[in-house]
XYZ file of C-alpha atoms in Angstrom:
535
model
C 122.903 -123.686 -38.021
C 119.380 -125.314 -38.628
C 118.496 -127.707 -35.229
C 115.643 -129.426 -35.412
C 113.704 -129.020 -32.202
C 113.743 -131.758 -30.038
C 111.728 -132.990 -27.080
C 114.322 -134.354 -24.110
C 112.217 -136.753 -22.164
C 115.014 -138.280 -20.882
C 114.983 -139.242 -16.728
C 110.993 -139.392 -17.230
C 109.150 -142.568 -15.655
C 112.449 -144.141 -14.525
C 113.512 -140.860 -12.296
C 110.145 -140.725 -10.875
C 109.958 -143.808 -9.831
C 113.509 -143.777 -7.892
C 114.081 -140.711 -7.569
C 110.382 -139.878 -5.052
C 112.110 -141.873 -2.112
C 115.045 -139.596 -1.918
C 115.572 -136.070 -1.156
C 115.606 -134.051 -4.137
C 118.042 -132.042 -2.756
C 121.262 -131.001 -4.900
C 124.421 -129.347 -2.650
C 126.554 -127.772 -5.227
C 129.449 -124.957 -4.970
C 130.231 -121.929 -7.143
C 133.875 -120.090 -7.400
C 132.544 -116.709 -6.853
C 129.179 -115.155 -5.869
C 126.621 -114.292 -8.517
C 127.619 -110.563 -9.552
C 123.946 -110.214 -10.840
C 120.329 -111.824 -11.841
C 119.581 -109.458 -14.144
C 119.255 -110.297 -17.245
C 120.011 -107.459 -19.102
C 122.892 -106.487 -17.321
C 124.697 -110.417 -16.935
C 127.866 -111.381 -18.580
C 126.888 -115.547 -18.748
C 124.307 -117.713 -17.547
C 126.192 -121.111 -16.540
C 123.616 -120.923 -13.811
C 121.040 -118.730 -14.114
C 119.789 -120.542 -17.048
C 117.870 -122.542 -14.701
C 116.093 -119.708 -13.276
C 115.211 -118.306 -16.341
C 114.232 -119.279 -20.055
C 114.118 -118.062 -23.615
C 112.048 -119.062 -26.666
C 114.195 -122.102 -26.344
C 116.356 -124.136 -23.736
C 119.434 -126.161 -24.513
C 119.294 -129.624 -23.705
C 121.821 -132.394 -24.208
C 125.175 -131.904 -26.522
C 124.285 -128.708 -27.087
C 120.995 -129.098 -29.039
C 117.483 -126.900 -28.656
C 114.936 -128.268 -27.473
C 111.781 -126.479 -26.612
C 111.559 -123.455 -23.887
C 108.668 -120.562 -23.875
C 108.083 -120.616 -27.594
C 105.442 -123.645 -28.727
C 106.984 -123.211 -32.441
C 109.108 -121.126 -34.100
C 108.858 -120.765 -37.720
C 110.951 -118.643 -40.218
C 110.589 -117.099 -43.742
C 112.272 -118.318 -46.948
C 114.482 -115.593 -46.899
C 115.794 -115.918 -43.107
C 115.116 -112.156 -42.134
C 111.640 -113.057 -40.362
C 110.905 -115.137 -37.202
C 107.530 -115.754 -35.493
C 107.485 -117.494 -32.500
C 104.298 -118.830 -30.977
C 103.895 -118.858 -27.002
C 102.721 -121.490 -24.863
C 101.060 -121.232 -21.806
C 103.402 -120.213 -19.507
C 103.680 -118.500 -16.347
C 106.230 -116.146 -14.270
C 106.962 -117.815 -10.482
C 104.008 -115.362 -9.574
C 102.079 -116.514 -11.412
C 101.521 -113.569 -13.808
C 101.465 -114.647 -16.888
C 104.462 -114.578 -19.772
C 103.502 -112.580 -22.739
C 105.348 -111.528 -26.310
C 105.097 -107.852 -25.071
C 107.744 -109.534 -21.895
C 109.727 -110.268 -25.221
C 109.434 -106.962 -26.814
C 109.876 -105.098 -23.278
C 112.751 -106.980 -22.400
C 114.639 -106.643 -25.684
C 114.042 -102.698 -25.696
C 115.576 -102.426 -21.920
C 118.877 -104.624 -23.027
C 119.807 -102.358 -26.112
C 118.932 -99.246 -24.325
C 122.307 -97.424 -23.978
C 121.477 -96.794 -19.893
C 121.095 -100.509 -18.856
C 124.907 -100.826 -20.170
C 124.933 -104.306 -20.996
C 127.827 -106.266 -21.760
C 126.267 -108.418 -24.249
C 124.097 -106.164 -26.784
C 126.309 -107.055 -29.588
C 124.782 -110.328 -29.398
C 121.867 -108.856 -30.920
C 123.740 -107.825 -33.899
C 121.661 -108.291 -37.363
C 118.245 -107.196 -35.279
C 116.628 -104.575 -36.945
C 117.909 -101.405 -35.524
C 119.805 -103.344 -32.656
C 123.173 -102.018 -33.370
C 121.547 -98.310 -33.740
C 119.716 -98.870 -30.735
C 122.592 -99.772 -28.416
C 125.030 -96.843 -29.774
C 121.724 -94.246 -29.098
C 121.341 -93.584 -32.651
C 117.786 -94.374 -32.473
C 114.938 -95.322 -30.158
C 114.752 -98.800 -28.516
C 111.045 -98.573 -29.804
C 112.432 -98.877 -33.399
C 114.287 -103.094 -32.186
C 112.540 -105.079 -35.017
C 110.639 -106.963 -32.264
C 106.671 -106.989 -32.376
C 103.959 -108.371 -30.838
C 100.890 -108.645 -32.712
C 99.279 -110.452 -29.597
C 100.081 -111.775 -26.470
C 101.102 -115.226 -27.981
C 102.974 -114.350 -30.888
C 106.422 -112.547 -31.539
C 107.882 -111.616 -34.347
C 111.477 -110.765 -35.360
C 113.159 -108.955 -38.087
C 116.293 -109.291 -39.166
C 118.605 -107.074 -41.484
C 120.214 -110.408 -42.624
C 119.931 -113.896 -42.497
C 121.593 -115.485 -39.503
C 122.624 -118.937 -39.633
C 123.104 -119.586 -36.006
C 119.292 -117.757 -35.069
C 117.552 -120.813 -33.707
C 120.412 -121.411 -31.178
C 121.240 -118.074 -29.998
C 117.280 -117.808 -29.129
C 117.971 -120.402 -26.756
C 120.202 -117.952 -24.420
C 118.622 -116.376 -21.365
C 119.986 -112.928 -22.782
C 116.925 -112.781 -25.139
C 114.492 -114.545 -22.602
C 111.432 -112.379 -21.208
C 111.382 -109.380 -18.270
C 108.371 -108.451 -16.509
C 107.876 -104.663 -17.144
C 105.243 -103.913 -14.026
C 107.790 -106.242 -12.037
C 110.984 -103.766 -13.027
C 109.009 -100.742 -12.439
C 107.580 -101.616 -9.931
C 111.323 -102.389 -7.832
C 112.639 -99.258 -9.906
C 116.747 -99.524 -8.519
C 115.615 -102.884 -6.158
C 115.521 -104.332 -9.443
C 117.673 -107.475 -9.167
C 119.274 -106.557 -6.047
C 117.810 -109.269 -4.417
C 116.290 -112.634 -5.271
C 112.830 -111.278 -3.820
C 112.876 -108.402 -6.320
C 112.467 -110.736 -9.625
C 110.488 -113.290 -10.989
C 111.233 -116.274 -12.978
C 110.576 -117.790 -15.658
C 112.618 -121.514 -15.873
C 112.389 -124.533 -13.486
C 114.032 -122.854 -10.827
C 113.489 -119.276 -8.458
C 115.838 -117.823 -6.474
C 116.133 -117.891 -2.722
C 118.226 -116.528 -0.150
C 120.511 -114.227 -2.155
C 120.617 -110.848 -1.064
C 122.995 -109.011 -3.902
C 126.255 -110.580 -2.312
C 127.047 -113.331 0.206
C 128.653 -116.600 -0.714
C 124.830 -118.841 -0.096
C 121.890 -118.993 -1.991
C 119.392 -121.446 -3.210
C 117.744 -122.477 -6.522
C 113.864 -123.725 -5.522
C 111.690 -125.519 -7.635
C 109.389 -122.933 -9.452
C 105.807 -124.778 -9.165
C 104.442 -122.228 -11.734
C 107.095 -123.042 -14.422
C 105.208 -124.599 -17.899
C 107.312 -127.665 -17.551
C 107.120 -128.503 -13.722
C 106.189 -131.885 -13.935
C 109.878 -132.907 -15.400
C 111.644 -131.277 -12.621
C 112.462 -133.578 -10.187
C 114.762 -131.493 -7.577
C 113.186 -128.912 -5.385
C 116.189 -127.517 -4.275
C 120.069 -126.831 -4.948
C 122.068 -124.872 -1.990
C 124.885 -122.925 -3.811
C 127.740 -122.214 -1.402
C 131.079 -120.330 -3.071
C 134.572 -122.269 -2.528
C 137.560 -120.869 -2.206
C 139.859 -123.753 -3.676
C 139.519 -127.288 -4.977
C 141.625 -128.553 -1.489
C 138.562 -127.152 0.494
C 135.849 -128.473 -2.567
C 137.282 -131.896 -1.829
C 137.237 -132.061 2.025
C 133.305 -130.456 2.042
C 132.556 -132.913 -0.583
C 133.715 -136.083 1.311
C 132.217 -134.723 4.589
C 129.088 -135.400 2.195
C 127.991 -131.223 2.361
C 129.290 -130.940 -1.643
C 127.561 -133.179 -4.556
C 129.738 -132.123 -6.820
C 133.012 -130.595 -6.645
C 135.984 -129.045 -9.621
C 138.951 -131.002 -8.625
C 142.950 -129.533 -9.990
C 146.289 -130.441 -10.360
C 147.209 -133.572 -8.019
C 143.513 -133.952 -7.237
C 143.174 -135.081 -10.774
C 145.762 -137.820 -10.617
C 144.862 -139.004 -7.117
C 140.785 -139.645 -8.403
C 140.894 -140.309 -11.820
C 140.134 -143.975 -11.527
C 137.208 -143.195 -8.884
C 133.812 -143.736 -10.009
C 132.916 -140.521 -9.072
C 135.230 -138.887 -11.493
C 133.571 -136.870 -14.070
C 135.198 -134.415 -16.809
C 133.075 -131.709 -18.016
C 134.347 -129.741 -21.554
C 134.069 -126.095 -21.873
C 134.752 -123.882 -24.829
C 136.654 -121.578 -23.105
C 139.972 -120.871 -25.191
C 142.984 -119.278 -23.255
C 145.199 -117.291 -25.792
C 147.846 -114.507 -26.374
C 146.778 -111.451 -27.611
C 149.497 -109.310 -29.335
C 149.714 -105.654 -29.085
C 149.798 -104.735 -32.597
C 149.193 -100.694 -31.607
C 152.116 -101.054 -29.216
C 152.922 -97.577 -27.543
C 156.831 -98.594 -27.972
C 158.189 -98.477 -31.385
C 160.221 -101.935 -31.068
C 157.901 -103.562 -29.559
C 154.868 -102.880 -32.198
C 157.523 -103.197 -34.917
C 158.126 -107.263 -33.289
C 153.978 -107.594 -32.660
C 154.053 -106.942 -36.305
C 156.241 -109.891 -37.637
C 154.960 -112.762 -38.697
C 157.928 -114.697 -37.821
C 158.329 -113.543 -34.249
C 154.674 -114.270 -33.815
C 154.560 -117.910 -34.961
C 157.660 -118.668 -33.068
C 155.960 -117.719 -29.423
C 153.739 -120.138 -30.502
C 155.804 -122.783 -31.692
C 157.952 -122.286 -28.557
C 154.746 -123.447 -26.095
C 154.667 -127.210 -25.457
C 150.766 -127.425 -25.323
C 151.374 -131.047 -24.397
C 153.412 -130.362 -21.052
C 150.988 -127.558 -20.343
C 147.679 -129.674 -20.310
C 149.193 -132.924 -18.806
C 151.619 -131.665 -16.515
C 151.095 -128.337 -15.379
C 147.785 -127.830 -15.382
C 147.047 -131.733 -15.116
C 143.044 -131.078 -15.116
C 142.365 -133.126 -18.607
C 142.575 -129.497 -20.268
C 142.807 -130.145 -23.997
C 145.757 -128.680 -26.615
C 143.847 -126.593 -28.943
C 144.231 -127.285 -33.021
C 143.550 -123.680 -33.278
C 141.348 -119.922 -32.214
C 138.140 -122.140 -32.111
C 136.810 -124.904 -29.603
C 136.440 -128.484 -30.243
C 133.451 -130.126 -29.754
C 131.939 -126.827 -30.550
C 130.264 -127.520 -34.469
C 130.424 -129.678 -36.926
C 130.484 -129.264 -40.436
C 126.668 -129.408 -42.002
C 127.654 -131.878 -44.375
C 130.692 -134.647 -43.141
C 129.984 -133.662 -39.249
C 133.321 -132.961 -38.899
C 134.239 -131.091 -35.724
C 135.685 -127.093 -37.092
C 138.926 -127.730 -34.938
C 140.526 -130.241 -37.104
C 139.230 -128.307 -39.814
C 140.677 -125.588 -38.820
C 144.318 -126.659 -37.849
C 147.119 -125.549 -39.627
C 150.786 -127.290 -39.630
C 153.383 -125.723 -38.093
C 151.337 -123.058 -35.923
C 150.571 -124.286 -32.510
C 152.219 -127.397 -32.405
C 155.879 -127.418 -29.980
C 158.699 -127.114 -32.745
C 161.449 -126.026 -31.112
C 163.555 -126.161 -34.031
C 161.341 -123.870 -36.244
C 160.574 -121.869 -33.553
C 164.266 -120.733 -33.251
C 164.871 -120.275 -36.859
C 161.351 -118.091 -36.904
C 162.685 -116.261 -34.392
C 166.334 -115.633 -35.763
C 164.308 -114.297 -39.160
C 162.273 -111.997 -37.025
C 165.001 -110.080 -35.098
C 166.920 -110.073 -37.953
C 163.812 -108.209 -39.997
C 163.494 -105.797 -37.000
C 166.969 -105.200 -36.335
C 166.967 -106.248 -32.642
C 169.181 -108.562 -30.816
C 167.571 -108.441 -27.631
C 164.074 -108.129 -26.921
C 161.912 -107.333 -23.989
C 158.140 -107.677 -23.173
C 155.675 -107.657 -20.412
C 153.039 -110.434 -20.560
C 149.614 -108.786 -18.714
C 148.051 -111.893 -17.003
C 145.486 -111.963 -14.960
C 146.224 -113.215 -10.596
C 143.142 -114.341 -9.661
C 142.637 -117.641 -11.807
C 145.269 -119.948 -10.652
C 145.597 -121.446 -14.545
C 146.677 -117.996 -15.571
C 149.432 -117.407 -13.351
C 151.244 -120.923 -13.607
C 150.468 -120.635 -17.633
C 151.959 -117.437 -16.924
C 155.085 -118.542 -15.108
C 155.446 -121.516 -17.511
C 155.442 -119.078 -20.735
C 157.937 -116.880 -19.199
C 160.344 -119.842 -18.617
C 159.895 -121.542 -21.700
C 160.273 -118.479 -23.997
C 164.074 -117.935 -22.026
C 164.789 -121.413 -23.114
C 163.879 -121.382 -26.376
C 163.605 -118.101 -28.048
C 167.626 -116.577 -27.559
C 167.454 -113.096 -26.442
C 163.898 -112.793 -25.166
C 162.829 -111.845 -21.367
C 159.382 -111.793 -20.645
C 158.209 -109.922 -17.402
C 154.760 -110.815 -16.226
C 152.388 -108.495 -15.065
C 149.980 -110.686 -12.623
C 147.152 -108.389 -11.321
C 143.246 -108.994 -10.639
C 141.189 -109.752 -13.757
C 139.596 -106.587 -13.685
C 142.451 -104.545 -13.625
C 144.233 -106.649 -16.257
C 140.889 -106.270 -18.746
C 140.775 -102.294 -18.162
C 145.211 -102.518 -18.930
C 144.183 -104.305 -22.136
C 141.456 -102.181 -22.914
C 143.886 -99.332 -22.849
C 145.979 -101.043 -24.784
C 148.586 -101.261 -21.397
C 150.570 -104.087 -22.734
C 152.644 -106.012 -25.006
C 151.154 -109.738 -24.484
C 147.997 -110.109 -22.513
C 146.752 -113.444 -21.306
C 143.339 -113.815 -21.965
C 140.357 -116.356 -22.616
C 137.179 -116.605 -24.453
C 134.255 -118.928 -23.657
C 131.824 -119.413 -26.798
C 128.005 -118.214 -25.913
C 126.602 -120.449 -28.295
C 127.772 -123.651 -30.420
C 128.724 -121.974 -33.434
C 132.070 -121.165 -34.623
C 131.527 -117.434 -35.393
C 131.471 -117.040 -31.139
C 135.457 -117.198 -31.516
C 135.901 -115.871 -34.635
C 134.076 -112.512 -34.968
C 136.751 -111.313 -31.543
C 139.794 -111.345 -34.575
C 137.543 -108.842 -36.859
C 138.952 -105.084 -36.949
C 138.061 -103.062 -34.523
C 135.854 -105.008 -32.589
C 135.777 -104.792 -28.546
C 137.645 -107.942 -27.432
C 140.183 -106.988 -30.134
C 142.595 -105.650 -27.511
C 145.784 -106.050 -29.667
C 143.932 -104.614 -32.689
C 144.639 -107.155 -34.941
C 143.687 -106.224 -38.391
C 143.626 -108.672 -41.990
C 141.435 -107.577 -44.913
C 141.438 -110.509 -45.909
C 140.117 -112.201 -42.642
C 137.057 -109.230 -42.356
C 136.352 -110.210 -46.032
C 135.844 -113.953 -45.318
C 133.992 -113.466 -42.276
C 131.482 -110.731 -43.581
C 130.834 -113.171 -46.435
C 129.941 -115.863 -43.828
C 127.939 -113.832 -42.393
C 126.167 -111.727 -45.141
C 126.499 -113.243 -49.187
C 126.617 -116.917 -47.671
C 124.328 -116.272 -44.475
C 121.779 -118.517 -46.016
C 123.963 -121.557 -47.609
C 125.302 -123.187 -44.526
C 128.162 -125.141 -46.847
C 129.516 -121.543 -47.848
C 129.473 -120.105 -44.675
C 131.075 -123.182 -43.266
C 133.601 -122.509 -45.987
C 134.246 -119.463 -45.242
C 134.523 -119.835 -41.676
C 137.235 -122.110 -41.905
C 139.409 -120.442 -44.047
C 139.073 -117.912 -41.834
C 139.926 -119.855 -39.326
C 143.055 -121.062 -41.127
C 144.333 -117.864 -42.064
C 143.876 -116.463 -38.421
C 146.306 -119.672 -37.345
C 148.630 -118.901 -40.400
C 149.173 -115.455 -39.535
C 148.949 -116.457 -35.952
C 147.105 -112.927 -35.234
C 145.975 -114.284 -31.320
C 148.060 -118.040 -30.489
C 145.702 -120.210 -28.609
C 147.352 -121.943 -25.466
C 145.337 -124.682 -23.726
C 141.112 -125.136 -23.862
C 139.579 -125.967 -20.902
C 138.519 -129.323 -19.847
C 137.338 -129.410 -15.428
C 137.361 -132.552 -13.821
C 135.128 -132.862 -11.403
C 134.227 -135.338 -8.344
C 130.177 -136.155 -8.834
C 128.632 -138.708 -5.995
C 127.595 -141.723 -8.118
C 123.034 -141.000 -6.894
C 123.486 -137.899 -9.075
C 121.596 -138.353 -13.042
C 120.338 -136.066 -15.790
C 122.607 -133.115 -15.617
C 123.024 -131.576 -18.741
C 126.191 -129.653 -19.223
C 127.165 -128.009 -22.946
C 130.524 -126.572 -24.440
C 128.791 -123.094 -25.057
C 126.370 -120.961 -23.609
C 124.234 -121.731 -20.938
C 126.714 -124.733 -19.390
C 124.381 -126.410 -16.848
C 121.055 -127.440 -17.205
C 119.460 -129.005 -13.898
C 115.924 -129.345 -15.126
C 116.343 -133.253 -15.328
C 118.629 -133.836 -12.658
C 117.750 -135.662 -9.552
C 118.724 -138.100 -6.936
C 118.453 -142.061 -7.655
């Protein structure tokens, strides 16, 4: 997806002005500590992309606007990028290079540092080799010819290039900083440096405090108007919403009743996310009956059509969630050429909308194809999110209702536990959830493709590798024939109903009314401070 670069000069003379009488001081909470700052080795950057920066940064709706990089140019075939540097500094005031680039890049893919996220570097020269130890992170098609310029080489074009470079993953590590902390490394906020508006303070590896301070040696200082934000983990909304009104919260997720009792406040605020809950289907099922039922169609699009998305969103979870059209986000992409949002163009009648009716006359075809009167499964959910065990409980209830012959057992244990189960391929249904790293619709749909890692169920359709290795080879470059392909894709993964999306997620929030310029996107790095302040 081609984004223009855009300068965000938004809260500029008008935050100065009101904001200088008023302390900058932002008191926000978090639902768990931070399990690391290290770039290499994080699984998301909702936060921590205010502590540290890439070539790019993403500003508001989801669009790039400039970061590290001065310009970023690529060639007419889309395999080469050079980006240009501007003068920019680490909190220590060392300064950022394109060998930080080039360092950093090498430690991700190297097989030791274990990171969770060097498939994102997929369609790098070498990456893919790299990260499996087939050859030497010295061989990463990233150069630098000098200490301001970077250059990238890809084996293919990639559409969405310009946005994933705005992700913290690919941002800059100082190599005499890592070396010199050897295992310190990131164990503490005093054993980094920084490179966006904000530095660490205070955290020390666990604890449920820490601090985001101003960083007077970032390139864009004079923008940032707060010079703090005390981070304190919550246990539940119930104790959010008393800190908040004793005035120690700015900002607080609200759920369930909360929702009703505030939304007509002025401080109520509803912040999207692209984060997809679904049922994956055990299509390598260790029990013969049970693979033979992942396997049919029939059975598979009446779970779906058994779910009343509706009574989910509104009643049960009651936090403004949204009823998904399909395996991708809304308000995610748009089409290149009508701007039409990918979920409607994705939908599909008849696959995820409540049809009780079909759903029990999919369902009577089904057994009848396996030969089963009576069938039981375990859904593997996940204890420790309080939407997955009342979506959970709900599923189990509803499918007894509807869908004559069917018990569902749940299996509610910690998220870890439940993601090494699926891994294993330990269950029949597994709850689980996807939220997109960047704004383009490939984030959802390359999980479907055979044989890739968050394929738990393995899932497998020619057809659907075909389309999506066309989108993202033959038709890399055309971004009408990609879109193309993507969506028909898309449609065929809802037609088949090879994973059944349940609800997308939509927080509501409490925000004190003196609180302007946050930035918060669908995808990828979800808040953006850098203009917020205090009016």
């Amino acid at each position: 997806m081609s984004v223009l670069i855009l300068t965000l000069s938004a809260c500029g003379k008008s935050a100065e002005s009101s904001s200088s009488s008023k302390k900058q001081v932002l008191n926000l909470s978090a639902t768990a500590p931070l399990d690391t700052i290290d770039i290499s080795k994080a699984s998301g950057y909702g936060q921590t992309g205010n502590v540290f920066e890439s070539f790019y940064r993403l500003g508001k709706n989801g669009k790039v606007t400039p970061g590290l990089a001065k310009s970023g140019t690529v060639s007419k075939d889309g395999k080469t990028w050079t980006f240009k540097l501007r003068n920019a500094k680490w909190s220590n005031g060392a300064k950022i290079t394109a060998q930080d680039f080039v360092y950093s890049w090498r430690r991700t893919l190297n097989p030791k540092t274990k990171s969770t996220y060097s498939y994102l570097f997929g369609g790098v020269q070498n990456a893919d080799a790299v990260s499996s130890g087939k050859k030497d992170p010295s061989s990463v098609g990233i150069s630098a010819p000098d200490s301001k310029t970077v250059v990238i080489k890809l084996n293919k074009p990639i559409a969405y290039f310009k946005v994933l470079m705005a992700y913290p993953l690919f941002g800059p590590q100082n190599q005499k900083i890592v070396e010199k902390y050897g295992k310190k490394y990131a164990t503490k906020a005093q054993y980094m440096v920084y490179s966006g508006p904000f530095k660490i303070k205070k955290w020390n590896g666990t604890g449920n405090k820490w601090q985001f301070v101003k960083n007077n040696q970032y390139w864009d200082k004079k923008v940032v108007k707060l010079q703090k934000i005390n981070y304190l983990v919550v246990g539940s909304p119930t104790t959010g919403q008393e800190l908040y009104q004793q005035g120690k919260l700015d900002l607080t997720p609200l759920a369930g009743q909360q929702v009703k009792n505030f939304k007509t406040s002025s401080q109520f605020k509803q912040y999207p996310y692209s984060y997809v809950s679904y049922l994956q289907y055990n299509f390598k099922d260790g029990d013969a009956v049970k693979r033979t039922a992942m396997n049919n169609r029939n059975i598979r699009l009446a779970l779906s059509l058994a779910i009343d998305r509706n009574v989910l969103t509104k009643k049960i979870l009651g936090n403004g969630s949204l009823t998904p059209k399909g395996f991708v986000a809304s308000e995610l992409a748009n089409d290149p050429k009508t701007g039409t949002d990918f979920a409607d163009q994705q939908y599909v009648k008849n696959t995820v909308e409540r049809n009780t009716k079909l759903a029990k006359q999919y369902w009577a075809k089904g057994m009848k194809e396996i030969g089963q009167k009576k069938l039981k499964l375990t859904l593997l959910a996940s204890n420790d999110d309080s939407n997955s065990t009342v979506i959970a409980q709900y599923l189990q209830s509803a499918y007894a209702k509807v869908l004559s012959g069917l018990s569902i057992e749940v299996n509610s244990i910690p998220s870890n536990n439940a993601q090494q189960n699926a891994l294993q391929g330990n269950f029949d249904i597994y709850l689980s959830g996807w939220g997109g790293d960047f704004s383009d619709p490939i984030t959802f749909l390359q999980i479907p493709e055979t044989d890739t890692a968050y394929n738990y169920g393995k899932y497998s359709s020619a057809k659907y590798d075909e389309l999506i290795a066309r989108a993202q080879n033959a038709d890399a470059n055309d971004p009408s024939k990609r879109w193309s392909d993507l969506v028909q894709a898309a449609r065929l993964l809802n037609s088949d109903q090879g994973m059944t999306p349940v609800y997308q997620q939509v927080t509501a929030y409490l925000q004190k009314n003196d609180i302007k310029g946050i930035i918060h996107n669908t995808a990828g790095t979800q808040w953006n401070y850098k203009y917020a302040y205090k009016k």
